[in-house]
Tab-separated table of C-alpha atoms in Angstrom:
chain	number	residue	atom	x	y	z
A	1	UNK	CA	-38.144	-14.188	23.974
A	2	UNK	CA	-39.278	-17.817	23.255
A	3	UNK	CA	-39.656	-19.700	20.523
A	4	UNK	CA	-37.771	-17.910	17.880
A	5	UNK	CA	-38.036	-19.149	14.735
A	6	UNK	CA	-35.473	-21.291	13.207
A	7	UNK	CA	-33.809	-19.929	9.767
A	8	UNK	CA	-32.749	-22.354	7.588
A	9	UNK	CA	-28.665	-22.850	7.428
A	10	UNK	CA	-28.798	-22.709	3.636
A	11	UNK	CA	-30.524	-18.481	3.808
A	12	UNK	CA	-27.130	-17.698	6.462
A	13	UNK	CA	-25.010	-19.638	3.627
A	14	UNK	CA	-26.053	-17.359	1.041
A	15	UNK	CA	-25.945	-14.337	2.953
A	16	UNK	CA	-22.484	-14.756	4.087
A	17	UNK	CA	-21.609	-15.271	0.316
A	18	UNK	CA	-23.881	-12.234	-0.695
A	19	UNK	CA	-21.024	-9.877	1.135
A	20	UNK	CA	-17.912	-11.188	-0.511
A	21	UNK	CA	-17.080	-9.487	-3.413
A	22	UNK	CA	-18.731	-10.017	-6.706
A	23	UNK	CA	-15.487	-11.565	-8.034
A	24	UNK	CA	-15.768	-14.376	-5.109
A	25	UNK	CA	-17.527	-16.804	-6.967
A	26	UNK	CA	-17.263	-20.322	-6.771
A	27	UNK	CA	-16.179	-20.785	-10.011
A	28	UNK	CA	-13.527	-17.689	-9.584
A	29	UNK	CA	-12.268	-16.624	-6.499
A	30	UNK	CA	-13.066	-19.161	-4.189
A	31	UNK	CA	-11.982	-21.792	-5.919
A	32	UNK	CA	-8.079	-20.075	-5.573
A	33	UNK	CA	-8.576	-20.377	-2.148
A	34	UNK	CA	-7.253	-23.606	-0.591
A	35	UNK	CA	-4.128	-23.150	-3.029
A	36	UNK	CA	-3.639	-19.912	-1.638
A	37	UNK	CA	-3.831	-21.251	1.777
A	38	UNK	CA	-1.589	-24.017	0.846
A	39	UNK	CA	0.997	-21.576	0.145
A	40	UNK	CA	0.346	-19.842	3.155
A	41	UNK	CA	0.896	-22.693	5.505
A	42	UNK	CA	4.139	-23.748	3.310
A	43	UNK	CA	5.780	-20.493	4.266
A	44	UNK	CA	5.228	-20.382	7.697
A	45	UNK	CA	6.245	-24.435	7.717
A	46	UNK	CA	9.387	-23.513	5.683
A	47	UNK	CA	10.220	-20.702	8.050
A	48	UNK	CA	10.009	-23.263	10.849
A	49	UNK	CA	12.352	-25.941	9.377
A	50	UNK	CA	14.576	-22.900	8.628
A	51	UNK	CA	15.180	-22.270	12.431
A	52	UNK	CA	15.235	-25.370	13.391
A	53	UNK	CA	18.260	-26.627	10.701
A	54	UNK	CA	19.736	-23.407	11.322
A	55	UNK	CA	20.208	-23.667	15.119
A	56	UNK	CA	21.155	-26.769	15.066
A	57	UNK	CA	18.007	-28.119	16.785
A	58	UNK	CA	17.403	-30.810	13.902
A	59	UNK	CA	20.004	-31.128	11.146
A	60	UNK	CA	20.240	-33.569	8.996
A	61	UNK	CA	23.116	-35.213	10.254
A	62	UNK	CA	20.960	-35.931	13.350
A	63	UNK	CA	19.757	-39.494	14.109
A	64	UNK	CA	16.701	-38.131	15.601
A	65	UNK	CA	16.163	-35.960	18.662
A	66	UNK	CA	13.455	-35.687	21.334
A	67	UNK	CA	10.824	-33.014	21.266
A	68	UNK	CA	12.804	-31.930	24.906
A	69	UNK	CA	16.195	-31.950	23.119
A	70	UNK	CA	15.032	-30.091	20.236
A	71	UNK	CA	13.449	-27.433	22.633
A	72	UNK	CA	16.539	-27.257	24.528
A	73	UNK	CA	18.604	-26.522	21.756
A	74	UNK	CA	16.384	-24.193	20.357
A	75	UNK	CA	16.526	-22.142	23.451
A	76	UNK	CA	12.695	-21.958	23.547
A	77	UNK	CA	10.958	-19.851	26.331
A	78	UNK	CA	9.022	-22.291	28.736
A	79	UNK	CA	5.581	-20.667	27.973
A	80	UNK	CA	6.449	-21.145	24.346
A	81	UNK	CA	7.177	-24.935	24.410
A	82	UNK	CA	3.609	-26.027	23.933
A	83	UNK	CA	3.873	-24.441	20.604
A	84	UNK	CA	7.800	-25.708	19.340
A	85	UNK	CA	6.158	-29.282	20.017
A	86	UNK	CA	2.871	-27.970	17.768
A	87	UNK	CA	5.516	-27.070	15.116
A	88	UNK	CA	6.462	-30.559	15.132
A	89	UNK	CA	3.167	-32.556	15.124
A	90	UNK	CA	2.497	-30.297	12.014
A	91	UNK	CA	5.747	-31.093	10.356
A	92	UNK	CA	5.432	-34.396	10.796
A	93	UNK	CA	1.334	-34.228	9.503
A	94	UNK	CA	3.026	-32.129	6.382
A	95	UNK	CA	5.562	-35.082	6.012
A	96	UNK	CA	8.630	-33.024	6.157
A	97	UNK	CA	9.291	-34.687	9.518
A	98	UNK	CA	8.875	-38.392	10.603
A	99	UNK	CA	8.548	-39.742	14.417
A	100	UNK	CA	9.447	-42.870	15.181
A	101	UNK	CA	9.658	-43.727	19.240
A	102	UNK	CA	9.760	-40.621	20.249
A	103	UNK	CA	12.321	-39.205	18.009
A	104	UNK	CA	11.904	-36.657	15.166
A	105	UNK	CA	14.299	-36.832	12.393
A	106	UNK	CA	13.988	-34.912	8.808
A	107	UNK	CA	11.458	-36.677	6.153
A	108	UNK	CA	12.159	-34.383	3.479
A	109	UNK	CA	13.677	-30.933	3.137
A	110	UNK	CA	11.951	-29.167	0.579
A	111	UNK	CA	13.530	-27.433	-2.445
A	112	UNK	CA	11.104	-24.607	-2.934
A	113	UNK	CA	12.551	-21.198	-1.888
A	114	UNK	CA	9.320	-20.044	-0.947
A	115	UNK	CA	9.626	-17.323	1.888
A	116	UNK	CA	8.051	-14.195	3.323
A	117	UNK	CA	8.314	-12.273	-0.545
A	118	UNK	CA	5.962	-14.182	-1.005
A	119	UNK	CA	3.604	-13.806	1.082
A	120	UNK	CA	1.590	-10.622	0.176
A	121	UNK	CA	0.683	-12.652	-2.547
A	122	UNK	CA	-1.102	-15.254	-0.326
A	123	UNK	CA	-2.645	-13.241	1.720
A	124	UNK	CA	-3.785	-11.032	-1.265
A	125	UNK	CA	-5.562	-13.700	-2.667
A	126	UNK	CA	-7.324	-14.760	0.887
A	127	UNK	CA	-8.782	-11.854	1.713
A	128	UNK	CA	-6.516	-9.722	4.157
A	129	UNK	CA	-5.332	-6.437	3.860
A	130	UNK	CA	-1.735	-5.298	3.416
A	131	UNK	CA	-0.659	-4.847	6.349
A	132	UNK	CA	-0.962	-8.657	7.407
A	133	UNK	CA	1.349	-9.895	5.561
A	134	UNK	CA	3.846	-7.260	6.343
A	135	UNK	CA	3.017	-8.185	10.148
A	136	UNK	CA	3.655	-11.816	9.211
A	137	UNK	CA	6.815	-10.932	7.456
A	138	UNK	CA	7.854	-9.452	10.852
A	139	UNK	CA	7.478	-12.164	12.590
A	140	UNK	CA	9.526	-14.657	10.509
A	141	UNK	CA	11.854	-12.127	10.847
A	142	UNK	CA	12.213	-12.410	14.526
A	143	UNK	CA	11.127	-15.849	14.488
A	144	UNK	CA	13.809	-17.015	16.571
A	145	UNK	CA	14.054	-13.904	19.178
A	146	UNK	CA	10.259	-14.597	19.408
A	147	UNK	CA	10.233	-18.194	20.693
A	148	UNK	CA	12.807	-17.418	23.413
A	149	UNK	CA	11.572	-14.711	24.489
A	150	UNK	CA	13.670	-12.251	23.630
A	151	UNK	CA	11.328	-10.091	22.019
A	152	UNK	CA	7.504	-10.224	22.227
A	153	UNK	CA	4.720	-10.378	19.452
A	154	UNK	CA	3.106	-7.527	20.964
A	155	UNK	CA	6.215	-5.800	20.105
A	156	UNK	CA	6.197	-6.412	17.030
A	157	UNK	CA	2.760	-6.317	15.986
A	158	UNK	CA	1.691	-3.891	17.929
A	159	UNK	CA	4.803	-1.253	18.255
A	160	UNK	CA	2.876	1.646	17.636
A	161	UNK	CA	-0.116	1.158	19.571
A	162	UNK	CA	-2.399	0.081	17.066
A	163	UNK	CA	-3.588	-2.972	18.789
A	164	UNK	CA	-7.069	-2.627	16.973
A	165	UNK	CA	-5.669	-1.804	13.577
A	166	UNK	CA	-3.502	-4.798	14.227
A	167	UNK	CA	-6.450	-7.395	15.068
A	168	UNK	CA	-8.742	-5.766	12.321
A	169	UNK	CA	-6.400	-6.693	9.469
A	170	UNK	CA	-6.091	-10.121	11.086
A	171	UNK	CA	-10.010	-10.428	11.151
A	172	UNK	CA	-10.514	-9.449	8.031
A	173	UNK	CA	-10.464	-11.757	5.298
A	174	UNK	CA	-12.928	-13.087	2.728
A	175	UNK	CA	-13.423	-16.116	5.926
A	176	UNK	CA	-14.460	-14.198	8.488
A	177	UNK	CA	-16.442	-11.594	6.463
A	178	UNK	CA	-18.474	-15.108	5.183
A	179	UNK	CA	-19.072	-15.700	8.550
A	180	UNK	CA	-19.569	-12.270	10.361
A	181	UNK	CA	-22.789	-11.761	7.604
A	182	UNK	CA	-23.846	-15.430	8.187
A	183	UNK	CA	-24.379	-14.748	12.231
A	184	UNK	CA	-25.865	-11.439	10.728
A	185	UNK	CA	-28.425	-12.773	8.847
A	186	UNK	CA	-29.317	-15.534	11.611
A	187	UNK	CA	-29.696	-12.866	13.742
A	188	UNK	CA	-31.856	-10.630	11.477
A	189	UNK	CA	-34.205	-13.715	11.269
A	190	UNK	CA	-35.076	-13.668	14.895
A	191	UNK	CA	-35.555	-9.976	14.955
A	192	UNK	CA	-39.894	-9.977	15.271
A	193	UNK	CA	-42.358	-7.358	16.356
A	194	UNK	CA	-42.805	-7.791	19.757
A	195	UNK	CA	-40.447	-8.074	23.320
A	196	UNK	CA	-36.810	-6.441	22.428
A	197	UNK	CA	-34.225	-8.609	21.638
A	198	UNK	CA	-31.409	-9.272	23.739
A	199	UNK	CA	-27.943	-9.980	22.626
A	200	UNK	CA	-25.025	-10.615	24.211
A	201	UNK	CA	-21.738	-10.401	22.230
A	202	UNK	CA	-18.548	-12.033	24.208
A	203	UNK	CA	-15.055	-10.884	22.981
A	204	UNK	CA	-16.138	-8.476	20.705
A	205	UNK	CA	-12.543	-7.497	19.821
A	206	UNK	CA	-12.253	-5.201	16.861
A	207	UNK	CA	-15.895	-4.963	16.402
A	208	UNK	CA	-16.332	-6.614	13.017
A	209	UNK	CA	-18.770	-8.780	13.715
A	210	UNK	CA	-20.611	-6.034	15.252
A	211	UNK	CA	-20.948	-3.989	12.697
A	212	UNK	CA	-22.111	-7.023	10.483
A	213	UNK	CA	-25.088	-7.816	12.753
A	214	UNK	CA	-25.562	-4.082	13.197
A	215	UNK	CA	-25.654	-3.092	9.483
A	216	UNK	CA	-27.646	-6.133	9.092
A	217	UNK	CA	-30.449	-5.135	11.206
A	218	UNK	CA	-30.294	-1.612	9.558
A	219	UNK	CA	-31.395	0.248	12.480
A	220	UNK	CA	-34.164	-1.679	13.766
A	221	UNK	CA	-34.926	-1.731	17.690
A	222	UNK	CA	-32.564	-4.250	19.806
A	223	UNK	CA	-30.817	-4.318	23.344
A	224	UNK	CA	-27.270	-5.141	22.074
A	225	UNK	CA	-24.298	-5.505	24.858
A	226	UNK	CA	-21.495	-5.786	23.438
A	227	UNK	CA	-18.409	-7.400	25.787
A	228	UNK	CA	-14.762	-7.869	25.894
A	229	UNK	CA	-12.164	-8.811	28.700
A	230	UNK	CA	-10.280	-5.471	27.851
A	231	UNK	CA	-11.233	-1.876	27.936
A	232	UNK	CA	-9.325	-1.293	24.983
A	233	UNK	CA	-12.087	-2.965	22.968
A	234	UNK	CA	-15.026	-1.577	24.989
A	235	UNK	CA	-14.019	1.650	24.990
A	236	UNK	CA	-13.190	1.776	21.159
A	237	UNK	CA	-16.250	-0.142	20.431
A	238	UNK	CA	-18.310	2.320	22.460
A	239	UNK	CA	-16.939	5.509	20.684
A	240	UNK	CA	-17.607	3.669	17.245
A	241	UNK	CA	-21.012	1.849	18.017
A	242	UNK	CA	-22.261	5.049	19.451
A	243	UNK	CA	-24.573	6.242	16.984
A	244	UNK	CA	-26.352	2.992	17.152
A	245	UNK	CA	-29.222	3.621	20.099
A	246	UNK	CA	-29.657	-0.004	22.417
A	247	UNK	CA	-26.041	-0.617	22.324
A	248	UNK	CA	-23.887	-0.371	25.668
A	249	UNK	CA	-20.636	-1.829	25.883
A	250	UNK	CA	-19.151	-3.553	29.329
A	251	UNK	CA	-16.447	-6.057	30.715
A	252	UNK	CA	-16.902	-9.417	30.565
A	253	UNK	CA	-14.252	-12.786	31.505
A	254	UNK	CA	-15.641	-15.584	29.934
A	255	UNK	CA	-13.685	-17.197	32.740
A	256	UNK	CA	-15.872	-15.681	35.286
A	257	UNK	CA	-19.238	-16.233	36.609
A	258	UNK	CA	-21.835	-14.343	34.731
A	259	UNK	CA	-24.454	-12.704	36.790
A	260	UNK	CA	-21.361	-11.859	38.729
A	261	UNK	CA	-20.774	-9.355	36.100
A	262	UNK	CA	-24.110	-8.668	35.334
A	263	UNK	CA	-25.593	-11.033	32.921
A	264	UNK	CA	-28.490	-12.320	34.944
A	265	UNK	CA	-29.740	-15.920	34.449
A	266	UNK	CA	-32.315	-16.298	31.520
A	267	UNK	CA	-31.443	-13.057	30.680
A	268	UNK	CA	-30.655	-13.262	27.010
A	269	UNK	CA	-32.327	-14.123	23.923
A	270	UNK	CA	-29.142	-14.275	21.737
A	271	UNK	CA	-25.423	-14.893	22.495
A	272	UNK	CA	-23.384	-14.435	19.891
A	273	UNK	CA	-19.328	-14.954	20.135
A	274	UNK	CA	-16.678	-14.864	17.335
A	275	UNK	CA	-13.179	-16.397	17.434
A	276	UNK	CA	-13.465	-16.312	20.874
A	277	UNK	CA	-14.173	-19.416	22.740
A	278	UNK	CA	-10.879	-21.755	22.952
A	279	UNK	CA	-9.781	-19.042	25.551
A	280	UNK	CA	-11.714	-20.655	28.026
A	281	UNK	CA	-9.631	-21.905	30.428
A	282	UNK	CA	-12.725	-24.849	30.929
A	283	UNK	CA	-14.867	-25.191	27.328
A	284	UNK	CA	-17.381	-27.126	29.232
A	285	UNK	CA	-17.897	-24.536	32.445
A	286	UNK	CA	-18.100	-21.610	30.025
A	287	UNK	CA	-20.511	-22.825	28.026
A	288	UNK	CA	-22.243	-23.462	30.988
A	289	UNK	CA	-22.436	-20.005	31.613
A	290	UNK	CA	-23.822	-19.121	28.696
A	291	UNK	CA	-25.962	-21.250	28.830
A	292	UNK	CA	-27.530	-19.886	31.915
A	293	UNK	CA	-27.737	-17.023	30.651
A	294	UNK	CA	-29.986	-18.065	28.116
A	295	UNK	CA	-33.626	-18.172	28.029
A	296	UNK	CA	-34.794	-22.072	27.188
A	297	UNK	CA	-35.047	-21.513	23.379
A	298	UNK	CA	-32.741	-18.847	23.064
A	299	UNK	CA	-29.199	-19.302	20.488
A	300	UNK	CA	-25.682	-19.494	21.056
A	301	UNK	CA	-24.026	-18.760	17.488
A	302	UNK	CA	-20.514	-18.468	17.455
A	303	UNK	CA	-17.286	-19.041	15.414
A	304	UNK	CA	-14.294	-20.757	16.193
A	305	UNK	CA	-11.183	-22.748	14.428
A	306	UNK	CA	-11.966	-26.092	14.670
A	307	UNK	CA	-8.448	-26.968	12.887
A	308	UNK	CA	-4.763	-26.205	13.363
A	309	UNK	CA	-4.205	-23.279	10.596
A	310	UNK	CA	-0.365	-23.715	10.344
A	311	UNK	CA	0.160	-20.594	9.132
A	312	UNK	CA	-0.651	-19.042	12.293
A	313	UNK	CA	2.064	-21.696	14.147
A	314	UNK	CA	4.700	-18.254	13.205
A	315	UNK	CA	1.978	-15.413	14.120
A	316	UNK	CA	-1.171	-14.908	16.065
A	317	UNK	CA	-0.275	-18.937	17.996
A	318	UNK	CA	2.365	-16.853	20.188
A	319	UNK	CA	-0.253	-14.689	21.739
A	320	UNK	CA	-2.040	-17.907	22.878
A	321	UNK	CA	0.983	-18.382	24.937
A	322	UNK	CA	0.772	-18.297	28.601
A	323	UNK	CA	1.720	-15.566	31.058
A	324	UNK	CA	4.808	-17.269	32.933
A	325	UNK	CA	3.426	-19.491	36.029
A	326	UNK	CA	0.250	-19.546	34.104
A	327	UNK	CA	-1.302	-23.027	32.797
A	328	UNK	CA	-1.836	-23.437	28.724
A	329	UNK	CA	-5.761	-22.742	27.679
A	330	UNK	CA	-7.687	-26.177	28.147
A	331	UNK	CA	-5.229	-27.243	30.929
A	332	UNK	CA	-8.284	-28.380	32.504
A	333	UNK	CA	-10.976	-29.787	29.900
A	334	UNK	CA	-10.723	-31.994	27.313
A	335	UNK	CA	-7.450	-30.143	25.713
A	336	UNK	CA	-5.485	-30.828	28.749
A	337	UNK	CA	-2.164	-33.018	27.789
A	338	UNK	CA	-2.485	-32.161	24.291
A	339	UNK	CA	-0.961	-28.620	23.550
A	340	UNK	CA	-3.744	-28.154	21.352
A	341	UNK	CA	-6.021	-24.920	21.891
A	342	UNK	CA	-8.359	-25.833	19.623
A	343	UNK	CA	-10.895	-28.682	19.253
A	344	UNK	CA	-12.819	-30.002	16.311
A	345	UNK	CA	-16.573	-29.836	15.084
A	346	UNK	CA	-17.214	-32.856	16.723
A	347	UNK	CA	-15.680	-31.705	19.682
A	348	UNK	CA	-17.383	-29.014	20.282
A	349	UNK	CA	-21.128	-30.277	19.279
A	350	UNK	CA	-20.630	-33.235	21.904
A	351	UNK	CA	-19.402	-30.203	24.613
A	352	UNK	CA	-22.433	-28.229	23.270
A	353	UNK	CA	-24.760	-31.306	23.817
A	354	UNK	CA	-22.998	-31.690	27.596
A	355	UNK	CA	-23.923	-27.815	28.565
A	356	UNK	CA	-27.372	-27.864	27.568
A	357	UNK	CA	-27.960	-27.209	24.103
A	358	UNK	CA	-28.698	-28.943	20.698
A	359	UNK	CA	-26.648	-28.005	17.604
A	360	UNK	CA	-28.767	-27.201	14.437
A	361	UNK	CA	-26.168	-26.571	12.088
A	362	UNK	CA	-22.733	-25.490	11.184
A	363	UNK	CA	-20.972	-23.693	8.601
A	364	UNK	CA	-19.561	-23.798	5.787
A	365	UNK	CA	-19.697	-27.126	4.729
A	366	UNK	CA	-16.696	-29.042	4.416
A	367	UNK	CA	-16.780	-29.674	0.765
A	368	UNK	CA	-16.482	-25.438	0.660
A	369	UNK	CA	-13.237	-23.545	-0.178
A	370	UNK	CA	-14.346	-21.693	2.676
A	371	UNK	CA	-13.722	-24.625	4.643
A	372	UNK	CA	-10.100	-24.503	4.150
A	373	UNK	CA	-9.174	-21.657	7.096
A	374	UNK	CA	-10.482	-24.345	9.392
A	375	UNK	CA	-13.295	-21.319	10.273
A	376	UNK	CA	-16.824	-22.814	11.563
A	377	UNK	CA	-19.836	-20.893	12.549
A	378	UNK	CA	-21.836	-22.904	15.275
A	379	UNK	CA	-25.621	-22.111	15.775
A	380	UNK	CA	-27.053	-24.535	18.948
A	381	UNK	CA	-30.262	-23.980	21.147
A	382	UNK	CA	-30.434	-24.167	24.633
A	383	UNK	CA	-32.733	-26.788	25.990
């Protein structure tokens, strides 16, 4: 399907705000929501200078110590180093820590007892369910055990075998529901008499923005694969998507060719893809792919964090770690060097631009509290 018509960024705004609570108003509830993510970030900061002054890896009697020497004295797993030296640039962006040639030293050590009591408070006020912060509270817990090693996150998070009860409550928050109706009511827009649409969902996870699009659409006709790298997803998406008729479920690797798996070239009208991009292990090749599977005119929408959230630095950041021997996501592309899985707005629209496609808009706009989870919805053509 060609030429599909272009909805205006300001009618997927709105729509994304329509399914927040009536209570999330501007004026209301969103306007509590960069404090509360303030706090957020605090705790999981404060947990990290905890462990550090409390193994000894920084103290304050210390002159300053190397990003090696603190991870050596730390005991930090080799997969997890990447992220002790993240903990640091965002110490050190916080002002609790301060570099100078090469050497971290202590800034400030903040007086606030704020710790994991507190936060089902914060994550009451963003959005999640219960059960996240108790997860999160976990996790500072084992804070230490978790950077050497010693004991896993999936452990932890995932000790019963609730993976997808797990990665719900971590996908559900007042953020991603804004965004999961946006992509919905793009989608809607673009849904014409005529040909069937064809959509291709990448890493559909938990299924949330699924059912967004899905409920959006309110049963009209549309050829709807949904995709993940695990049949854990697939599978559960298939047994709770299966009422809905033009909706099959398969693997997919991003990583992978496409019509390998497939996904023909110029095979798709719509790709849509949330929170699941900066596991490429090459932004520029993947998007490639998609892009060839598009037909010339058809959309890419997708979401991604296009800042550090530092609150995640203690939780879902571990998971990003690699399997041992493995390289670090981005090794490869414009992230390589860096330790840094994700890349910025501007970032991605000039790797957009490089794979073939012109970006029409993205959302929410940064003078939004929504803009505070670092969460942006991307909507590009291919050209």
């Amino acid at each position: 399907m060609k030429n599909l018509t272009l909805p205006p960024s300001n009618t997927a705004h709105e729509a994304g705000l329509a399914a927040l609570p009536a209570e999330m108003t501007v004026d209301s509830g969103l306007a509590q929501l960069p404090a509360a993510m303030q706090r957020l970030e605090f705790i999981s900061l404060r947990a990290i200078m905890e462990l550090l002054s409390s193994s000894g890896a920084l103290t304050a009697e210390n002159a300053g110590r190397s990003s090696d020497e603190i991870i050596n004295t730390l005991g930090a797993a080799c997969r997890h180093h990447w992220l002790v030296r993240r903990w640091l640039v965002a110490l050190v962006e916080r002002e609790f820590l301060k570099l100078s040639k090469g050497y971290y030293s202590w800034e400030q050590i903040p007086e606030s007892a704020a710790g994991a009591d507190k936060l089902p408070e914060a994550y009451d006020a963003l959005g999640f369910p219960p059960e996240m912060a108790l997860s999160h509270q976990k996790l500072l817990t084992h804070l230490a055990e978790l950077v050497r090693d010693q004991v896993s996150i999936n452990q932890l998070l995932f000790e019963n075998g609730e993976i997808l009860t797990a990665l719900a409550a971590y996908q559900n928050n007042w953020f991603t529901t804004y965004l999961n109706y946006a992509v919905a009511s793009i989608v809607k827009q673009a849904v014409k008499p005529g040909p069937m649409l064809r959509v291709l969902e990448l890493g559909g996870g938990a299924g949330l923005t699924t059912a967004a699009i899905l409920d959006t659409l309110a049963g009209r006709p549309i050829n709807y694969r949904f995709t993940d790298i695990s049949p854990l997803f697939t599978t559960a998406a298939q047994k709770k998507f299966r009422n809905h008729i033009g909706l099959r479920c398969s693997l997919l690797d991003i990583n992978a060719d496409f019509t390998a798996q497939s996904i023909p070239a110029a095979s798709t009208d719509i790709v849509v893809a949330g929170n699941v991009l900066h596991n490429a292990a090459h932004i520029g090749q993947t998007l490639q792919r998609i892009r060839r599977s598009l037909v010339t005119g058809g959309w890419l929408l997708f979401s991604e964090s296009t800042r550090e959230n530092h609150a995640m630095l203690t939780a879902m950041q571990f998971l990003l770690s690699p399997a041992k021997s493995e390289p670090l996501l981005g090794s490869e592309d414009r992230r390589g060097g860096t330790d840094q899985v994700f890349i910025d707005s501007t970032a991605w629209q000039e790797e957009l631009v490089k794979a073939g496609f012109e970006v029409k808009c993205f959302l929410p706009a940064s003078t939004s509290p929504l803009s505070v989870a670092g969460q942006t919805l991307f909507f590009a053509i291919a050209v």
